[in-house]
Coordinates of C-alpha atoms in Angstrom, one line a residue:
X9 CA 24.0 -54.7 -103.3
X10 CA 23.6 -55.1 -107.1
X11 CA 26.6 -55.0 -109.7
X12 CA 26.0 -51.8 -111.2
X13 CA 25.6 -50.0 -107.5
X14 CA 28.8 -51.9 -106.2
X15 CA 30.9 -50.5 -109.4
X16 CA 29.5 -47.2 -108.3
X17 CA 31.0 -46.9 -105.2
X18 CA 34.4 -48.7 -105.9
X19 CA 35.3 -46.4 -108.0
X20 CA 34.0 -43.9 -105.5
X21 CA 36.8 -46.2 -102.6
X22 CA 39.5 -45.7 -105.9
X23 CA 39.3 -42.4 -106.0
X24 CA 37.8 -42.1 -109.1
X25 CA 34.5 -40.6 -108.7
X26 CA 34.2 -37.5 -105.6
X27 CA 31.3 -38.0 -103.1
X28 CA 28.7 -35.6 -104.6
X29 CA 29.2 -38.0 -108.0
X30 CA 28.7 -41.3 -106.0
X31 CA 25.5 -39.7 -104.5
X32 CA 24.3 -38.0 -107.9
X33 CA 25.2 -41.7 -109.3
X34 CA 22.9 -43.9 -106.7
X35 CA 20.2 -41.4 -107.0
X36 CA 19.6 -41.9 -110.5
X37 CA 19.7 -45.5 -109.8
X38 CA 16.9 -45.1 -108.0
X39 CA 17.9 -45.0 -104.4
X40 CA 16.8 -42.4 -102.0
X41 CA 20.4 -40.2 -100.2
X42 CA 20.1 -42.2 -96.6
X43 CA 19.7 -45.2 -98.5
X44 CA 22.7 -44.3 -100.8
X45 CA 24.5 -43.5 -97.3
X46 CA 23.8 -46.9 -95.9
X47 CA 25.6 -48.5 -99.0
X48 CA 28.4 -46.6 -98.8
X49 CA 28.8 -47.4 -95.4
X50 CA 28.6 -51.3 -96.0
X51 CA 31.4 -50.2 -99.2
X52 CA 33.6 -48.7 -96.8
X53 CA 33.3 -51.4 -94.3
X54 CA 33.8 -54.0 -97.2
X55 CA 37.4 -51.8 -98.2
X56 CA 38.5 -51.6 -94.8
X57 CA 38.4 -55.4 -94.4
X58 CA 40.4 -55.7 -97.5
X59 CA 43.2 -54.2 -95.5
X60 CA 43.8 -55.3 -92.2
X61 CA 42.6 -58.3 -90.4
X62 CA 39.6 -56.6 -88.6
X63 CA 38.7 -60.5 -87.6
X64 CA 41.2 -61.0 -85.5
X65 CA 39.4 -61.0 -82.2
X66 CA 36.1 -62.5 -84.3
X67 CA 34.0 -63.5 -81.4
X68 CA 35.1 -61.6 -78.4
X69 CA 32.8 -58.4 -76.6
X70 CA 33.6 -54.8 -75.1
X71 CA 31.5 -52.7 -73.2
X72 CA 31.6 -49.1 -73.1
X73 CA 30.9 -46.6 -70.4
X74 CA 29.4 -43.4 -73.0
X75 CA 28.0 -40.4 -72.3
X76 CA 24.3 -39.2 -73.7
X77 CA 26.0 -37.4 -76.9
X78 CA 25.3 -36.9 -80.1
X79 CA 28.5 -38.4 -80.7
X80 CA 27.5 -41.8 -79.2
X81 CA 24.0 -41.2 -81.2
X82 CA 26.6 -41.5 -83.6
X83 CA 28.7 -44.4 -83.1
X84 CA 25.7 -46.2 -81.7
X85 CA 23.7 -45.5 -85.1
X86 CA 26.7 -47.6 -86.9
X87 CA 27.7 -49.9 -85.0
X88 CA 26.2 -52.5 -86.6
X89 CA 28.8 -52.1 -89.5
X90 CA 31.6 -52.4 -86.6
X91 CA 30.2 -55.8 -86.0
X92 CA 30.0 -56.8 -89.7
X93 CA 34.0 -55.8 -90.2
X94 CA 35.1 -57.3 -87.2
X95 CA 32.6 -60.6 -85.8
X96 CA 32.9 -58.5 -82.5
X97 CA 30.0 -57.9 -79.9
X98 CA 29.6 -54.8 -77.9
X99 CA 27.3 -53.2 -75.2
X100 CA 27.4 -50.2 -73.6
X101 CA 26.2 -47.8 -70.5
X102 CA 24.9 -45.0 -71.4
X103 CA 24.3 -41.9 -68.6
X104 CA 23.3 -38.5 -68.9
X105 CA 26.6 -36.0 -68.1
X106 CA 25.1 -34.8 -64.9
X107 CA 26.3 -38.3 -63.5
X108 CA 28.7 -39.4 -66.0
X109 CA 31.9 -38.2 -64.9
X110 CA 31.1 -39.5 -61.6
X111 CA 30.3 -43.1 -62.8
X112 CA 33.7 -42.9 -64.8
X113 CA 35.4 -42.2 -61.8
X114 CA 33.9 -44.6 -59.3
X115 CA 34.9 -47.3 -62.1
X116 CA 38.3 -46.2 -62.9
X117 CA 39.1 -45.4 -59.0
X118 CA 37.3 -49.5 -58.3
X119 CA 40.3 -50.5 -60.7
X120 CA 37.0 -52.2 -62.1
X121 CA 37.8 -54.1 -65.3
X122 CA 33.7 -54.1 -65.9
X123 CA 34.6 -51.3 -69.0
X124 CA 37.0 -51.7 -71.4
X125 CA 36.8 -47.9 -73.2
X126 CA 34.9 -44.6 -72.5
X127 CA 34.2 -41.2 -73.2
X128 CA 36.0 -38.5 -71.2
X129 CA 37.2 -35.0 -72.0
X130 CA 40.8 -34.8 -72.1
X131 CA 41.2 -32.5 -69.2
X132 CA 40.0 -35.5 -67.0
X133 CA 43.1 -37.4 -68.0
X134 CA 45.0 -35.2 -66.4
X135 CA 43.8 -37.0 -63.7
X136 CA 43.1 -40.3 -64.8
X137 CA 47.0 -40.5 -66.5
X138 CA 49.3 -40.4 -63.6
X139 CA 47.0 -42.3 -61.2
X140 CA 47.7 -45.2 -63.6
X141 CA 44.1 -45.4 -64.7
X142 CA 44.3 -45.1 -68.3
X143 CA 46.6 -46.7 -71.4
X144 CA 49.3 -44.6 -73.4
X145 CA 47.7 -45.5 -76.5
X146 CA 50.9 -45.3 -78.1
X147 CA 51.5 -48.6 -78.5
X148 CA 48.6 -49.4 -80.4
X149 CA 49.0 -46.2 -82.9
X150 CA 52.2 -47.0 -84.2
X151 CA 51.9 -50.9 -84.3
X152 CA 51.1 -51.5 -87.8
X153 CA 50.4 -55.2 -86.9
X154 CA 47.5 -53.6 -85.0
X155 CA 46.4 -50.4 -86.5
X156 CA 45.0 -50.5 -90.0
X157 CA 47.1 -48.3 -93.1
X158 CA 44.0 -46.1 -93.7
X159 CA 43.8 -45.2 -90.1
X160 CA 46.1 -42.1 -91.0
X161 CA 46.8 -40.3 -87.3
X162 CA 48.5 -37.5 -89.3
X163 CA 44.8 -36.5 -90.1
X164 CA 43.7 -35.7 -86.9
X165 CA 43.8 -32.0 -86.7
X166 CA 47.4 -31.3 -85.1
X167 CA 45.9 -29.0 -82.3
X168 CA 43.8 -31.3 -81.1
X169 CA 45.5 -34.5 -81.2
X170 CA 48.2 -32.8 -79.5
X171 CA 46.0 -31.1 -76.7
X172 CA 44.8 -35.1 -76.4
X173 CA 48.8 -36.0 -75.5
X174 CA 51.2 -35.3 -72.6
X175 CA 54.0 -36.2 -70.7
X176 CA 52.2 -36.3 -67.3
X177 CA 55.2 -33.8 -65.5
X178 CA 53.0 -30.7 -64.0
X179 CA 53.5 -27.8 -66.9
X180 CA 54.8 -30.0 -69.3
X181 CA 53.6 -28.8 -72.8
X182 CA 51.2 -30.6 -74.6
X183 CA 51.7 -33.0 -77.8
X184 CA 55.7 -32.9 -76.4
X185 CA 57.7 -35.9 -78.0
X186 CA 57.5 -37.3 -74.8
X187 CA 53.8 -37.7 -74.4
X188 CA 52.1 -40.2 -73.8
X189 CA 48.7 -40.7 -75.5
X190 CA 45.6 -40.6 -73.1
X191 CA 43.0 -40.3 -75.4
X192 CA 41.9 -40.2 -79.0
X193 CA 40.3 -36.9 -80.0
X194 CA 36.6 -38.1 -80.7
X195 CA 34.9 -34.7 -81.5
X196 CA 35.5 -31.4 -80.4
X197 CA 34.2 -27.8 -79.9
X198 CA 35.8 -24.4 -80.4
X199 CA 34.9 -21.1 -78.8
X200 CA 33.4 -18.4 -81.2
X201 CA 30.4 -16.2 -81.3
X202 CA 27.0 -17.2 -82.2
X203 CA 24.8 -14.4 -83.1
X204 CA 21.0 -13.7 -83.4
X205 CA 20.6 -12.1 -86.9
X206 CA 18.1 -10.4 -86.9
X207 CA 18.5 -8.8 -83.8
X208 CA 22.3 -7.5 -85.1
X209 CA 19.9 -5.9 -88.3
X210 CA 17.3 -4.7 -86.3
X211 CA 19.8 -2.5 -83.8
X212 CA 22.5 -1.9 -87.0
X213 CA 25.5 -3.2 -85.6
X214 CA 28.2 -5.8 -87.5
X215 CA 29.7 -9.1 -85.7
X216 CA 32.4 -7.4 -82.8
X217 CA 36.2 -8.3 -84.2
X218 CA 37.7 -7.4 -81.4
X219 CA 36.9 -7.2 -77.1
X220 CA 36.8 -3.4 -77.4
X221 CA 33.8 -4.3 -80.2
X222 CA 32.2 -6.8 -78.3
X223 CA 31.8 -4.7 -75.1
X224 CA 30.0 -1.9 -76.9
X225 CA 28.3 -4.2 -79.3
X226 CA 26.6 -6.4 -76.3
X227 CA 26.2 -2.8 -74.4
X228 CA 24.1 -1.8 -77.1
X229 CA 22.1 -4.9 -78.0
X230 CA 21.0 -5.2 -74.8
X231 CA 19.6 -1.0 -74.4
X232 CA 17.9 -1.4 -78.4
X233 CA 16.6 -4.9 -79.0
X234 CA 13.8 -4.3 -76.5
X235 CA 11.4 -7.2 -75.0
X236 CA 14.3 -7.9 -71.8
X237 CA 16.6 -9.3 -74.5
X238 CA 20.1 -9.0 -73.3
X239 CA 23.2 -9.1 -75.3
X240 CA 25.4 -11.7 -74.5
X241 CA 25.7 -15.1 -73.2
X242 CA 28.6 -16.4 -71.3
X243 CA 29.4 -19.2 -68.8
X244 CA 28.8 -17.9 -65.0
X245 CA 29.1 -20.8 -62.1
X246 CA 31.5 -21.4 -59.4
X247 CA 32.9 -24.2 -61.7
X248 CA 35.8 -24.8 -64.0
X249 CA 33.6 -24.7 -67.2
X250 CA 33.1 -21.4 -66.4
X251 CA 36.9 -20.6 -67.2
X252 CA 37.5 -22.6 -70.5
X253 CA 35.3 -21.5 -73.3
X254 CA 34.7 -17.9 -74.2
X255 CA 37.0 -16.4 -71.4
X256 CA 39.8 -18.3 -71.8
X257 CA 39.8 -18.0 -75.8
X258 CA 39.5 -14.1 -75.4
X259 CA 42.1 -14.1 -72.5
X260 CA 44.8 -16.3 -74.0
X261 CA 44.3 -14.2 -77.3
X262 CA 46.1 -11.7 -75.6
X263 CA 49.0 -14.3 -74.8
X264 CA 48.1 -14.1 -71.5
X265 CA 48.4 -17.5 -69.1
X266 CA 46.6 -19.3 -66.5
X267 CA 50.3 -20.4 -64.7
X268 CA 53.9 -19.9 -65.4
X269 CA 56.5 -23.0 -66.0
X270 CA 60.4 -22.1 -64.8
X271 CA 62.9 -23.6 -66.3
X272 CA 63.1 -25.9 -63.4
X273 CA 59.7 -26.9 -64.0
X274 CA 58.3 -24.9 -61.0
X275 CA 54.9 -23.6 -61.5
X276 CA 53.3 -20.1 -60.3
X277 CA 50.0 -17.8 -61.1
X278 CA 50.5 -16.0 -63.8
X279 CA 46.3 -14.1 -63.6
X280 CA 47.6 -11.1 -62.0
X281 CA 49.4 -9.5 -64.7
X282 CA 48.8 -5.7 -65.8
X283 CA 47.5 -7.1 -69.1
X284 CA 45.6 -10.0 -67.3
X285 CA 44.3 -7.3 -65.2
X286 CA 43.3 -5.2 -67.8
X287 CA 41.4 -8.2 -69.4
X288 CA 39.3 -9.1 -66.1
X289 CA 38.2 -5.7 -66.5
X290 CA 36.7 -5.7 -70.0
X291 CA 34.8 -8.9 -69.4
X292 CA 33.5 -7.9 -65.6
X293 CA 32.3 -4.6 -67.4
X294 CA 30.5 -6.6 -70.4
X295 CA 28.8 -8.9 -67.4
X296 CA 27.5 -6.4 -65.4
X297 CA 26.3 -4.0 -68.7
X298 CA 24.9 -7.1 -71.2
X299 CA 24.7 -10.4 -69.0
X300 CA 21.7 -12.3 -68.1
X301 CA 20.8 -11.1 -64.3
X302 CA 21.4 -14.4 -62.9
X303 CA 24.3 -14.8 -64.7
X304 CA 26.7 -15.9 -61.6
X305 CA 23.9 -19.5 -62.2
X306 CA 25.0 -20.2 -66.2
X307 CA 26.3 -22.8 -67.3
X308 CA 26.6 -24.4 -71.1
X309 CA 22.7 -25.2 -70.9
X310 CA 21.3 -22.0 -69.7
X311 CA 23.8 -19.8 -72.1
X312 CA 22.6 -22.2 -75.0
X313 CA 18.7 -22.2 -74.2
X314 CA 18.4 -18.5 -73.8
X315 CA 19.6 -18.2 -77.4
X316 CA 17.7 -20.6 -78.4
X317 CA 14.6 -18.9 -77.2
X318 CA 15.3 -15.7 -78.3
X319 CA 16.0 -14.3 -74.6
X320 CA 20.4 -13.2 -75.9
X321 CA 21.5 -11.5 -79.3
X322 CA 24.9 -13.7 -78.8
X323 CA 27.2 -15.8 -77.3
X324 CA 30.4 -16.5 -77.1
X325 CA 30.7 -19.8 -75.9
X326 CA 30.8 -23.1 -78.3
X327 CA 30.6 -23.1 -81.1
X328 CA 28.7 -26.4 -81.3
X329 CA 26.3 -25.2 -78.9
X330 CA 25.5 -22.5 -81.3
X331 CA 24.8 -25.1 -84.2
X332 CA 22.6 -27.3 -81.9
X333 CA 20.7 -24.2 -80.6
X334 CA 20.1 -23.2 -84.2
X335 CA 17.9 -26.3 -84.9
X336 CA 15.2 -28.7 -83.7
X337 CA 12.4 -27.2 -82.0
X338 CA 14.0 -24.1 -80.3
X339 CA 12.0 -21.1 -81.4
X340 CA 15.2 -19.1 -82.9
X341 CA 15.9 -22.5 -85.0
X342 CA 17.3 -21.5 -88.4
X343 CA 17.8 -17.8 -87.5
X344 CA 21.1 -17.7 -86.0
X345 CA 24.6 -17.1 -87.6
X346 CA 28.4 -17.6 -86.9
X347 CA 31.3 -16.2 -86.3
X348 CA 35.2 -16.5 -85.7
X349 CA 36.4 -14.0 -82.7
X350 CA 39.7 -12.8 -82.2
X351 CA 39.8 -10.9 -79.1
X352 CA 42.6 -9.0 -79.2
X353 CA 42.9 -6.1 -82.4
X354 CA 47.0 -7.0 -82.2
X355 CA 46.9 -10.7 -82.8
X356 CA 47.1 -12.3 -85.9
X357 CA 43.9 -15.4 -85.9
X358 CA 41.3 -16.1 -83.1
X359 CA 42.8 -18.4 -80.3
X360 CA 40.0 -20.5 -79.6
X361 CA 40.4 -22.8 -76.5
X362 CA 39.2 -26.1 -77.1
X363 CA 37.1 -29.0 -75.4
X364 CA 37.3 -32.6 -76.8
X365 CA 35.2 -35.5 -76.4
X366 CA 37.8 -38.1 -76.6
X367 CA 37.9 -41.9 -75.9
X368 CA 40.5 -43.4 -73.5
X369 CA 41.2 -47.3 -72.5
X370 CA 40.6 -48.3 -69.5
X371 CA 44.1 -50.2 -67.6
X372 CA 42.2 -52.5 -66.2
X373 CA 40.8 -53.8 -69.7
X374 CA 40.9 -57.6 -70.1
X375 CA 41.5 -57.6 -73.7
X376 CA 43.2 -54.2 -74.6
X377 CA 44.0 -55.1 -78.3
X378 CA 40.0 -56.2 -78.7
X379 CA 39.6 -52.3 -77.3
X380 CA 41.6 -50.8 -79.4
X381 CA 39.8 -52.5 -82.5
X382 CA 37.0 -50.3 -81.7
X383 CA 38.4 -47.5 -80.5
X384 CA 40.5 -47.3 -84.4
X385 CA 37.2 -47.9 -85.8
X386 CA 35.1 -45.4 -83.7
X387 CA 37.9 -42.7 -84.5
X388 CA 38.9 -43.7 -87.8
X389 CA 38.0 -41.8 -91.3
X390 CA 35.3 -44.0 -92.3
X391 CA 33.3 -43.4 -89.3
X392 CA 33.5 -39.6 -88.8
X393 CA 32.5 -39.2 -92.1
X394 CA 29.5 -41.2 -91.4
X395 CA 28.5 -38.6 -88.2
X396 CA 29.1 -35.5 -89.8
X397 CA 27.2 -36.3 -93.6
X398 CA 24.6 -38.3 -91.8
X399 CA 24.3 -37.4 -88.3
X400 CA 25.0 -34.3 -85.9
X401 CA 28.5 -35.1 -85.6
X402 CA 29.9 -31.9 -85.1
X403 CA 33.0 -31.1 -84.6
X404 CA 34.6 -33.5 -86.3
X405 CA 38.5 -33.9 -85.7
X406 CA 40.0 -34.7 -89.1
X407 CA 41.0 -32.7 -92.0
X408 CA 39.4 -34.7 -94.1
X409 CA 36.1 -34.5 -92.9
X410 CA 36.6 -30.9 -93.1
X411 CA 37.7 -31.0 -97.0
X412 CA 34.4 -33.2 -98.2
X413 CA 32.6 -30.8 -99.7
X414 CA 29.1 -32.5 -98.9
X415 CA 30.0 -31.6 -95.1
X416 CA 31.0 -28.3 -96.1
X417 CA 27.8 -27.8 -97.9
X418 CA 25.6 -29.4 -95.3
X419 CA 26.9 -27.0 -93.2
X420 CA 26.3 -23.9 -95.5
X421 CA 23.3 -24.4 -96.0
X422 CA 21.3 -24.2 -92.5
X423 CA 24.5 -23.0 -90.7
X424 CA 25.4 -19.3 -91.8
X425 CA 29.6 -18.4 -91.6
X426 CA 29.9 -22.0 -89.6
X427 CA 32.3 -23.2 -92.3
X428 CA 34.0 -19.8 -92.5
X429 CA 34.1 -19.3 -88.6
X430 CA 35.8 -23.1 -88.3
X431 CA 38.7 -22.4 -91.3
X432 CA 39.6 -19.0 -89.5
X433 CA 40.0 -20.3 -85.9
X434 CA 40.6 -24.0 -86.2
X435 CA 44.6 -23.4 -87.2
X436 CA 44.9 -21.5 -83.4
X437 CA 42.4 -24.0 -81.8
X438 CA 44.4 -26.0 -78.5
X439 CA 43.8 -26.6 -74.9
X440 CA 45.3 -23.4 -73.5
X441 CA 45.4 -24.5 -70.0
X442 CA 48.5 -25.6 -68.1
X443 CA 48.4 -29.3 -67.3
X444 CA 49.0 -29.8 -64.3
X445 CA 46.5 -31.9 -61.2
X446 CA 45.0 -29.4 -59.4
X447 CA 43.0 -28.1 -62.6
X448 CA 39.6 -28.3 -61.2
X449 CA 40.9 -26.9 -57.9
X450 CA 42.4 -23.8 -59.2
X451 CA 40.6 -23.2 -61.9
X452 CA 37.3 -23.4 -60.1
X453 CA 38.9 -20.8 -57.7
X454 CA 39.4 -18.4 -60.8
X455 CA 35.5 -18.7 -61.7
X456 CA 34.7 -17.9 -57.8
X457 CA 36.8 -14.5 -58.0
X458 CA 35.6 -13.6 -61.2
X459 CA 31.8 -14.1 -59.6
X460 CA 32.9 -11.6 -56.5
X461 CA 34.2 -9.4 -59.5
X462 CA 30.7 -9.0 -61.2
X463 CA 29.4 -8.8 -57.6
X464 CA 31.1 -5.7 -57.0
X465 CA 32.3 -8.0 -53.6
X466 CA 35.9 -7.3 -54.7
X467 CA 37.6 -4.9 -56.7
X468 CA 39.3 -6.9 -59.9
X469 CA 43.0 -5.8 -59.2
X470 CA 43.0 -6.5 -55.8
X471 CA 40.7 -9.9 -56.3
X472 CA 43.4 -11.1 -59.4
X473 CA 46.2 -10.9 -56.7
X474 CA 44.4 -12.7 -53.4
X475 CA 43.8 -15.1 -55.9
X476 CA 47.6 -15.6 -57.6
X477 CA 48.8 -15.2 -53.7
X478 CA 46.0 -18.4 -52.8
X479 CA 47.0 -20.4 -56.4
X480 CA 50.4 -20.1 -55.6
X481 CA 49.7 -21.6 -51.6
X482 CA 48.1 -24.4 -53.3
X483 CA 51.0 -25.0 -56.0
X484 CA 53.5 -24.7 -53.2
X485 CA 51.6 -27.4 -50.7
X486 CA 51.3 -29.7 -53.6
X487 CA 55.2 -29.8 -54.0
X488 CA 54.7 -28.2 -57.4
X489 CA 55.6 -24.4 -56.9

C-alpha cells in the first residue's frame, strides 16, 4: 500500500473523511472500487490490531461446521484478512441446509469436539442451550481482556441480540437480565411484502397496509393479472417454517400469542382466542382465493422461485428472499419492489417476526478463547461492513451497517422501498415465539391444522380449539403446563 493511499484511509479509520470520500479519494488515485474495498479491508485489519492483541493464539486452528449461505460466501470471501490479524488457521465444512441441521446435531448430540463454532438459527438453541451443548457466550462479551474495545455489542440491533439471549426456563422472556447468551446474531431476515410492480400497475392497485387490504388486493391480482398468475405467496408445509414468517408477523401484529406464561411460569395455548380465531380466518380465506394450488407443498424455495419467475404478484414472506429473488438470472430480476406490512389497521408499526442466522460455540471446543477470536471477528463491525458493501450480506445486524450511506445507496438503487421497508419494521422486529422445548413439536402441529383449514377438512373455530386442547396435552405431559 503506498503513502499517499495509506493517509487516505487513516483518516478514513479517524473519522475524518466519510466512506463515499475514501472511495471518491482511491478512485482518483487510480484504483478501481473492489480494489479500493480490498485496501480498506487490509486498513481495518491493520487498526484493529492496533487495539487488542489479535495474536494471542498466533498459531492455533478452528474448524467450522457452516451452512451453504451467502453469509459464509461472506466470511469465507475474507477470511484471509482473519488470518493476517490474528496468525490463526481455519477450515471449515460446508453443507447445503437440506442436511445441515442434521449434521449439527449428530455433532453436538456425539459431544464431538471435531467443531469448535457453527451456524445455527437461534430457535435451535432452544434446544441446544439446556441440553448443555452450547457456551453462554457471556463470558467472553464482557471480558475486555478478551473482547476487543471496537467490538461495540451495544450496536447489534437490540431486537435481535435480544431474541439471540435467554434464560433457558420454558416461557421465560427473551434478552431477560438473566440470559444467557447462545448465539451471536450473524445476519437476519424480517417478514414484509415483496411485490411485482408491474403487475400492481397493470391491475391499479397500491401496496395492502393492512390484512383487510391484503385479502382483497391478492383476491384481485390473482382474477386481473391473467397468464395463471396468482396473487400471493406464502409458506404452506406441515413444518414449523410454515408458522414463523408472514403468518406469525401478521398474527402477533394483532398482539395475539402462540402460548400463555402464568405467573407461576405454567404455560398454555393461547391460538384459540376470538381474535386469534378471527385472524385464521382472514389468512385461510386469502389461501384458498389467491394461493398457489399446491400451496399445502411451499416452502421458502417454492414461494421465492415463483416470484422470481413471474408465476405471484407478491409475497409476504422474507424479506431477504425478496432481495435475492430480485437479482441474478431469475426472469423478474430487477422488477420487483418492497414493502413494510403492518397487519393490523389499530397497531402502531409492522411487527415483523424474525429469523437469524447466528453463530454459537460448541461446549465441547478444545480452545474456546481461540473460538471466540473468530467468532468477534466474524460478527464484529469491520466484517459486516465488508458483506453488506461488497457482498450479498443482507441483513446485516448492526446499526451501523445500517447508517453507512454506501449500503443505503447500494440498496436504493436496484432494491426499490428495501431501505424504507427495513427503517419502518426493524424497531418492532423480534422472535415472537414463546421459548420453550417443544417448539418444533407444537408449532409444526399449528402448520398441520392450518393445512386441514385451507382443505376445508376442518372448520377454523373448531380446528383452533382441537388444537389448544392437543398443545395443552403436550405442555401438560412435558411437566410444563
Amino acid at each position: 500500500m503506498h503513502e499517499k493511499e495509506k493517509d487516505l484511509i487513516d483518516a478514513f479509520l479517524r473519522g475524518q473523511v466519510d466512506r463515499r470520500g475514501l472511495i471518491k479519494g482511491l478512485g482518483a488515485m487510480g484504483l478501481a472500487a473492489g480494489t479500493a474495498g480490498t485496501l480498506l479491508n487490509l486498513g481495518q485489519t491493520r487498526a484493529l490490531a492496533a487495539d487488542f492483541d489479535w495474536q494471542a493464539h498466533k498459531g492455533k486452528t478452528i474448524k467450522l461446521l457452516l451452512n451453504k449461505h451467502p453469509y459464509a460466501d461472506a466470511m469465507i470471501a475474507n477470511l484471509e484478512n482473519f488470518k493476517k490479524l490474528t496468525g490463526m488457521e481455519v477450515v471449515y465444512d460446508v453443507f447445503p441446509e437440506d442436511v445441515y441441521f442434521d449434521k449439527v446435531t449428530a455433532a453436538l448430540s456425539a459431544s464431538s469436539p471435531e467443531y469448535d463454532a457453527f451456524m445455527t438459527g437461534a430457535y435451535m438453541t432452544w434446544t441446544y442451550g439446556p441440553a448443555g451443548w452450547i457456551t453462554d457466550l457471556n463470558e467472553w462479551i464482557k471480558d475486555p481482556t478478551k473482547t476487543n474495545v471496537n467490538y461495540a455489542w451495544d450496536d447489534f440491533l437490540p431486537g435481535v441480540r435480544k431474541s439471540c439471549a435467554w434464560n433457558g426456563q420454558p416461557g421465560g422472556v427473551l434478552g431477560s437480565d438473566d440470559a444467557k447468551q447462545w448465539c451471536i446474531p450473524w445476519g437476519f431476515e424480517q417478514n414484509n411484502i415483496t411485490y411485482n410492480k408491474g403487475m400492481f400497475d397493470k391491475v391499479g392497485v397500491s401496496v395492502p397496509g393492512n390484512m383487510d387490504e391484503m385479502v382483497a388486493t391478492a383476491a384481485k391480482l390473482t382474477k386481473d393479472v391473467g397468464g395463471g398468475v396468482y396473487g400471493i405467496g406464502v409458506r404452506g408445509s406441515r413444518s414449523w417454517a410454515t408458522i414463523h414468517p408472514g403468518f406469525l408477523s401478521a398474527y402477533a401484529n394483532f398482539d395475539q400469542k402462540d402460548l400463555n406464561v402464568s405467573a407461576d411460569g405454567k404455560l398454555s395455548a393461547a391460538m384459540n382466542t376470538a381474535e386469534s380465531k378471527a385472524f385464521h380466518k382472514q389468512w385461510v380465506q386469502m389461501i384458498q382465493e389467491s394461493g398457489p394450488k399446491d400451496w399445502s407443498t411451499y416452502t421458502w424455495y417454492q414461494v421465492g422461485t415463483d416470484l422470481g419467475a413471474g408465476a405471484s404478484a407478491m409475497i409476504f414472506d422474507a424479506d431477504i428472499l425478496g432481495y435475492f429473488m430480485n437479482g441474478g438470472d431469475n426472469k423478474m430480476a430487477g422488477k420487483l419492489a418492497f414493502s413494510a406490512f403492518k397487519a393490523n389497521p389499530a397497531a402502531k408499526a409492522p411487527t415483523p417476526n424474525i429469523w437469524i442466522w447466528s453463530l454459537s460455540m460448541s461446549n465441547f471446543s478444545k480452545d474456546k478463547d481461540a473460538t471466540w477470536y473468530f467468532m468477534q471477528w466474524a460478527s464484529g463491525p469491520e466484517h459486516a461492513l465488508f458483506g453488506a458493501t461488497e457482498m450479498d450480506f443482507v441483513n446485516p445486524v448492526r446499526q451501523s451497517v445500517w447508517n453507512d450511506q454506501m449500503f443505503r445507496e447500494k440498496l436504493n438503487k436496484s432494491y426499490p422501498g428495501y431501505v424504507e421497508m427495513f427503517d419502518v419494521s426493524a424497531p418492532g422486529a423480534s422472535i415472537k415465539f414463546t421459548p420453550q422445548p417443544l417448539f418444533f413439536d407444537l408449532t409444526t402441529e399449528w402448520a398441520a391444522t392450518l393445512q386441514k383449514m385451507v382443505a376445508k377438512e376442518v372448520p377454523i373455530d373448531e380446528g383452533l380449539d382441537m388444537l389448544a386442547t392437543s398443545v395443552d396435552g403436550q405442555l401438560k405431559e412435558a411437566g410444563l403446563g
